[in-house]
Short mmCIF file of C-alpha atoms in Angstrom, two decimals:
data_model
loop_
_atom_site.label_atom_id
_atom_site.label_comp_id
_atom_site.label_asym_id
_atom_site.label_seq_id
_atom_site.Cartn_x
_atom_site.Cartn_y
_atom_site.Cartn_z
CA MET A 17 2.74 4.10 -1.20
CA ALA A 18 1.33 1.79 -3.59
CA PHE A 19 0.66 2.85 -7.14
CA LEU A 20 -0.98 0.57 -10.19
CA PRO A 21 0.37 -1.33 -12.27
CA ILE A 22 1.81 -0.48 -15.43
CA ARG A 23 -1.42 -2.72 -17.02
CA ASP A 24 -3.84 -1.06 -14.91
CA THR A 25 -2.45 2.29 -15.37
CA VAL A 26 -2.74 2.20 -19.30
CA ALA A 27 -6.37 0.80 -19.17
CA VAL A 28 -7.75 3.92 -17.38
CA ALA A 29 -6.03 6.08 -19.69
CA ALA A 30 -7.47 3.72 -22.87
CA ALA A 31 -11.00 4.02 -20.99
CA VAL A 32 -11.01 8.01 -21.21
CA LEU A 33 -9.33 8.12 -24.70
CA ALA A 34 -10.60 5.50 -26.38
CA PRO A 35 -14.42 6.08 -26.89
CA LEU A 36 -13.59 9.92 -27.73
CA LEU A 37 -11.43 8.81 -30.18
CA ALA A 38 -14.17 6.10 -31.32
CA ALA A 39 -16.58 9.11 -31.25
CA ALA A 40 -13.90 11.67 -32.96
CA LEU A 41 -13.61 9.18 -35.90
CA LEU A 42 -17.76 8.72 -36.10
CA VAL A 43 -18.23 12.50 -35.89
CA PRO A 44 -18.33 13.07 -40.24
CA LEU A 45 -21.09 10.37 -40.02
CA ARG A 46 -23.62 11.50 -37.54
CA GLU A 47 -25.60 13.75 -40.02
CA GLY A 48 -28.05 10.58 -42.19
CA PHE A 49 -24.84 7.95 -42.98
CA ILE A 50 -25.22 5.99 -39.47
CA SER A 51 -28.09 6.28 -36.51
CA ASN A 52 -27.57 6.87 -33.27
CA ALA A 53 -28.62 3.70 -32.21
CA ASN A 54 -26.32 2.42 -33.89
CA ILE A 55 -23.37 4.56 -33.20
CA ALA A 56 -24.22 3.46 -29.59
CA LEU A 57 -23.76 0.17 -30.60
CA ILE A 58 -20.44 0.80 -31.64
CA MET A 59 -19.25 2.55 -28.26
CA VAL A 60 -20.29 -0.72 -26.54
CA VAL A 61 -18.20 -2.49 -28.48
CA VAL A 62 -15.88 -0.50 -27.73
CA VAL A 63 -16.33 -0.22 -23.79
CA VAL A 64 -16.17 -4.33 -23.96
CA ALA A 65 -12.71 -4.22 -25.50
CA VAL A 66 -11.35 -2.01 -22.79
CA ALA A 67 -12.99 -3.53 -20.34
CA ALA A 68 -11.75 -7.10 -21.20
CA VAL A 69 -8.23 -6.13 -21.22
CA GLY A 70 -8.45 -3.88 -18.21
CA SER A 71 -10.42 -4.41 -15.31
CA ARG A 72 -13.65 -3.50 -13.60
CA VAL A 73 -13.00 -0.05 -12.68
CA ALA A 74 -11.71 0.76 -16.24
CA GLY A 75 -14.85 -1.01 -17.98
CA ALA A 76 -16.86 1.37 -15.93
CA LEU A 77 -15.03 4.71 -17.01
CA ALA A 78 -15.30 3.62 -20.59
CA ALA A 79 -18.93 3.35 -20.46
CA ILE A 80 -19.20 6.74 -18.95
CA SER A 81 -17.13 8.33 -21.15
CA ALA A 82 -18.79 6.85 -23.90
CA ALA A 83 -22.45 8.18 -22.78
CA ILE A 84 -20.15 11.67 -21.96
CA TRP A 85 -18.90 12.18 -25.41
CA PHE A 86 -22.33 10.28 -27.17
CA ASP A 87 -24.49 13.02 -25.79
CA PHE A 88 -21.48 16.09 -26.52
CA LEU A 89 -20.90 14.67 -30.42
CA PHE A 90 -24.33 12.52 -31.42
CA THR A 91 -27.69 14.31 -30.27
CA HIS A 92 -28.86 17.48 -30.64
CA PRO A 93 -27.97 20.28 -30.12
CA TYR A 94 -24.21 19.36 -31.09
CA ASN A 95 -21.00 19.93 -28.79
CA GLU A 96 -23.30 20.75 -25.86
CA PHE A 97 -24.20 18.35 -22.80
CA ALA A 98 -27.22 18.39 -23.59
CA ILE A 99 -29.96 16.29 -25.18
CA LEU A 100 -33.23 17.64 -26.98
CA LYS A 101 -35.33 14.49 -27.93
CA PRO A 102 -36.16 12.12 -26.00
CA GLY A 103 -35.37 8.84 -28.31
CA ASP A 104 -31.67 10.22 -27.77
CA LEU A 105 -31.76 11.18 -24.24
CA GLN A 106 -32.88 6.79 -24.23
CA THR A 107 -30.25 6.03 -26.53
CA ALA A 108 -27.97 7.82 -23.64
CA PHE A 109 -29.21 6.17 -20.94
CA LEU A 110 -29.07 2.57 -22.55
CA LEU A 111 -25.64 3.10 -23.92
CA LEU A 112 -24.50 4.08 -20.23
CA VAL A 113 -26.33 1.01 -18.88
CA VAL A 114 -25.04 -1.52 -21.38
CA GLY A 115 -22.13 -0.50 -21.45
CA LEU A 116 -21.74 -0.45 -17.87
CA ALA A 117 -22.94 -4.47 -17.69
CA THR A 118 -21.28 -5.37 -20.62
CA SER A 119 -17.72 -4.09 -18.95
CA GLN A 120 -18.57 -5.75 -15.80
CA ILE A 121 -19.08 -8.81 -17.48
CA ALA A 122 -15.85 -9.12 -19.94
CA ALA A 123 -13.67 -8.51 -16.62
CA TRP A 124 -15.15 -10.97 -14.90
CA ALA A 125 -14.44 -13.53 -17.63
CA ARG A 126 -11.23 -11.84 -18.05
CA ARG A 127 -10.57 -12.68 -14.14
CA LEU A 128 -12.06 -16.34 -14.24
CA ARG A 129 -9.65 -16.78 -17.31
CA VAL A 130 -5.96 -15.45 -15.03
CA ILE A 131 -7.46 -17.29 -11.79
CA ALA A 132 -7.99 -19.99 -14.59
CA VAL A 133 -4.29 -19.69 -15.51
CA THR A 134 -3.10 -19.14 -11.77
CA ASP A 135 -4.73 -22.12 -10.15
CA ALA A 136 -2.92 -24.22 -12.92
CA ASP A 137 0.10 -22.69 -12.22
CA TYR A 138 -0.11 -22.98 -8.35
CA LEU A 139 -1.06 -26.77 -8.81
CA ALA A 140 2.01 -27.41 -10.72
CA ARG A 141 4.36 -25.46 -8.16
CA ILE A 142 2.89 -27.98 -5.49
CA HIS A 143 3.02 -30.98 -7.66
CA ASP A 144 6.54 -30.25 -8.71
CA THR A 145 7.64 -29.43 -5.14
CA ALA A 146 6.03 -32.43 -3.89
CA ALA A 147 8.01 -34.96 -6.15
CA LEU A 148 11.57 -33.00 -4.95
CA ALA A 149 10.64 -34.01 -1.77
CA GLN A 150 9.96 -37.57 -2.09
CA THR A 151 13.17 -38.29 -4.29
CA ALA A 152 16.09 -35.53 -2.92
CA SER A 153 19.32 -36.60 -1.29
CA SER A 154 18.56 -34.07 1.02
CA PRO A 155 16.27 -31.49 2.93
CA SER A 156 18.57 -28.64 1.39
CA GLU A 157 17.27 -29.43 -1.92
CA VAL A 158 13.25 -28.82 -0.72
CA ILE A 159 14.45 -25.69 1.60
CA ASP A 160 16.44 -24.61 -1.24
CA GLU A 161 13.59 -25.12 -4.16
CA VAL A 162 10.64 -23.90 -1.37
CA GLN A 163 12.55 -20.42 -1.08
CA ASP A 164 12.45 -19.65 -4.86
CA GLN A 165 9.29 -20.88 -4.82
CA LEU A 166 7.64 -18.52 -2.07
CA ALA A 167 9.32 -15.69 -3.58
CA ASP A 168 7.49 -15.66 -7.05
CA VAL A 169 4.52 -17.08 -5.21
CA LEU A 170 4.69 -14.20 -2.74
CA GLN A 171 6.42 -11.37 -4.98
CA LEU A 172 9.35 -11.05 -2.14
CA ARG A 173 12.58 -9.26 -2.27
CA GLY A 174 13.97 -12.74 -0.67
CA CYS A 175 13.26 -15.31 1.22
CA ARG A 176 16.06 -17.30 3.76
CA PHE A 177 15.22 -20.09 5.86
CA GLU A 178 15.85 -20.26 10.16
CA TYR A 179 16.38 -23.56 11.62
CA GLY A 180 15.36 -24.15 14.92
CA THR A 181 14.25 -21.65 17.62
CA LEU A 182 12.37 -19.13 17.36
CA LEU A 183 13.49 -15.29 17.80
CA GLY A 184 11.76 -12.29 17.99
CA HIS A 185 8.34 -11.54 17.30
CA PRO A 186 7.70 -10.70 13.79
CA PRO A 187 4.63 -11.21 12.15
CA ARG A 188 3.94 -14.49 10.53
CA LEU A 189 1.93 -16.15 8.02
CA GLU A 190 -0.47 -18.47 9.51
CA GLN A 191 -2.03 -21.50 7.96
CA ASP A 192 -4.96 -20.33 6.93
CA GLY A 193 -3.34 -17.92 4.88
CA THR A 194 -3.88 -14.72 7.54
CA ILE A 195 -1.21 -12.79 8.88
CA MET A 196 -0.88 -12.06 12.28
CA MET A 197 0.99 -9.02 13.94
CA GLY A 198 0.63 -10.09 17.21
CA HIS A 199 -2.48 -10.99 18.37
CA TRP A 200 -3.81 -9.15 15.68
CA HIS A 201 -4.85 -9.86 12.08
CA TRP A 202 -2.90 -8.31 9.30
CA ASP A 203 -5.51 -6.82 6.46
CA VAL A 204 -2.80 -8.24 3.37
CA GLU A 205 -5.95 -7.11 0.81
CA ARG A 206 -6.37 -3.30 2.10
CA ARG A 207 -2.31 -2.54 3.77
CA GLY A 208 -0.12 -5.24 1.40
CA LEU A 209 2.30 -7.12 2.85
CA PRO A 210 3.83 -5.57 6.82
CA ASP A 211 7.37 -3.54 5.66
CA ARG A 212 8.60 -6.02 7.61
CA GLU A 213 10.35 -9.56 7.35
CA ILE A 214 7.23 -12.35 8.59
CA GLU A 215 7.93 -15.67 9.48
CA LEU A 216 6.03 -18.54 7.89
CA ARG A 217 6.64 -21.65 9.85
CA THR A 218 7.29 -25.02 8.95
CA PHE A 219 6.33 -28.27 10.94
CA GLY A 220 6.41 -32.20 9.67
CA ASN A 221 4.27 -35.02 11.53
CA GLY A 222 3.59 -32.27 13.78
CA HIS A 223 7.12 -31.33 14.82
CA TYR A 224 8.67 -27.74 14.34
CA TYR A 225 11.86 -27.87 12.07
CA GLY A 226 12.37 -24.21 11.59
CA ARG A 227 10.87 -21.32 9.90
CA PHE A 228 11.61 -18.92 6.42
CA MET A 229 11.69 -15.59 6.86
CA LEU A 230 9.89 -13.83 4.29
CA GLN A 231 10.76 -10.11 2.59
CA PRO A 232 8.16 -8.33 1.50
CA THR A 233 8.68 -6.20 -1.30
CA PRO A 234 6.86 -2.62 -0.79
CA GLY A 235 3.78 -2.92 -2.20
CA THR A 236 2.78 -6.01 -2.80
CA SER A 237 -0.54 -7.55 -1.49
CA PRO A 238 -0.54 -11.89 -2.72
CA SER A 239 -4.10 -12.92 -3.07
CA LEU A 240 -5.01 -15.37 0.11
CA GLN A 241 -4.90 -17.42 -2.55
CA ALA A 242 -1.45 -17.63 -2.53
CA ARG A 243 -1.05 -17.12 0.64
CA LEU A 244 -2.36 -20.70 1.33
CA VAL A 245 0.22 -22.09 -1.66
CA ALA A 246 3.09 -20.42 -0.35
CA VAL A 247 2.19 -22.22 3.34
CA THR A 248 1.37 -26.01 1.23
CA LEU A 249 5.08 -25.15 -0.68
CA ALA A 250 6.61 -25.04 3.05
CA ASP A 251 4.58 -28.17 4.68
CA GLN A 252 6.50 -29.67 1.69
CA ALA A 253 9.72 -28.50 3.53
CA GLY A 254 8.51 -29.89 6.47
CA HIS A 255 7.96 -32.94 5.67
CA ALA A 256 11.24 -33.63 3.88
CA LEU A 257 13.00 -32.26 7.00
CA ASP A 258 10.47 -35.10 8.87
CA ALA A 259 11.54 -37.39 6.66
CA ALA A 260 15.70 -36.85 7.01
CA ALA A 261 14.62 -36.77 10.96
CA SER A 262 13.08 -40.23 11.25
CA PRO A 263 14.90 -42.77 12.82
CA THR A 264 14.77 -45.32 8.69
CA GLY A 265 15.32 -41.62 6.84
CA THR A 266 12.15 -42.88 4.81
CA ARG A 267 9.81 -40.88 3.04
#
């Protein structure tokens, strides 16, 4: 059974509680000190803050929570889920809509930042491994490096390399990043990685040299991008093995 990461769990809790806390702090100002429109704007800021550090789900929950507590605490009659004034009804509706929209934008912007950082990390891994493949004194150095990189990129419990003949019929990570179970595609996004070893075959110049046996961590679901990086890393090991096997040993 998969559980939410700690960060997402905290974000969901904040989505429910942060609007309530902000509303409670603003209650003493509701009688003439600050308009409901300005209170709604403050609540939107809280929603955006939650979405910026959380997820789209957290942002949406924060928007709904903000609208609920705005209705309960700042519209007549107070402390009831009812709105008598059309202006307050419009403000509550706009709070919900704007909160939902801005929270999704904030979460989207955060995801773009994560992707940019992740892309840079992946590119560095591929570059470093390719450089090692050019300079290593033996392909085993490259294989050891790729094993470590695969464990990080795919969040594995372990990884080992097998030379030569294929044995058995384990799930297989393909060149396009998909995982095959026999003749069927395994839905990684929905089901996570299979709970058994996965093979990642290694080729160099069209020749098969061996395979990395990937030992998944239960509950993990590496992105397609991560799986494609894993395939590229394995290709670097294949190039090193092919270079070592060539008659001149040149790279």
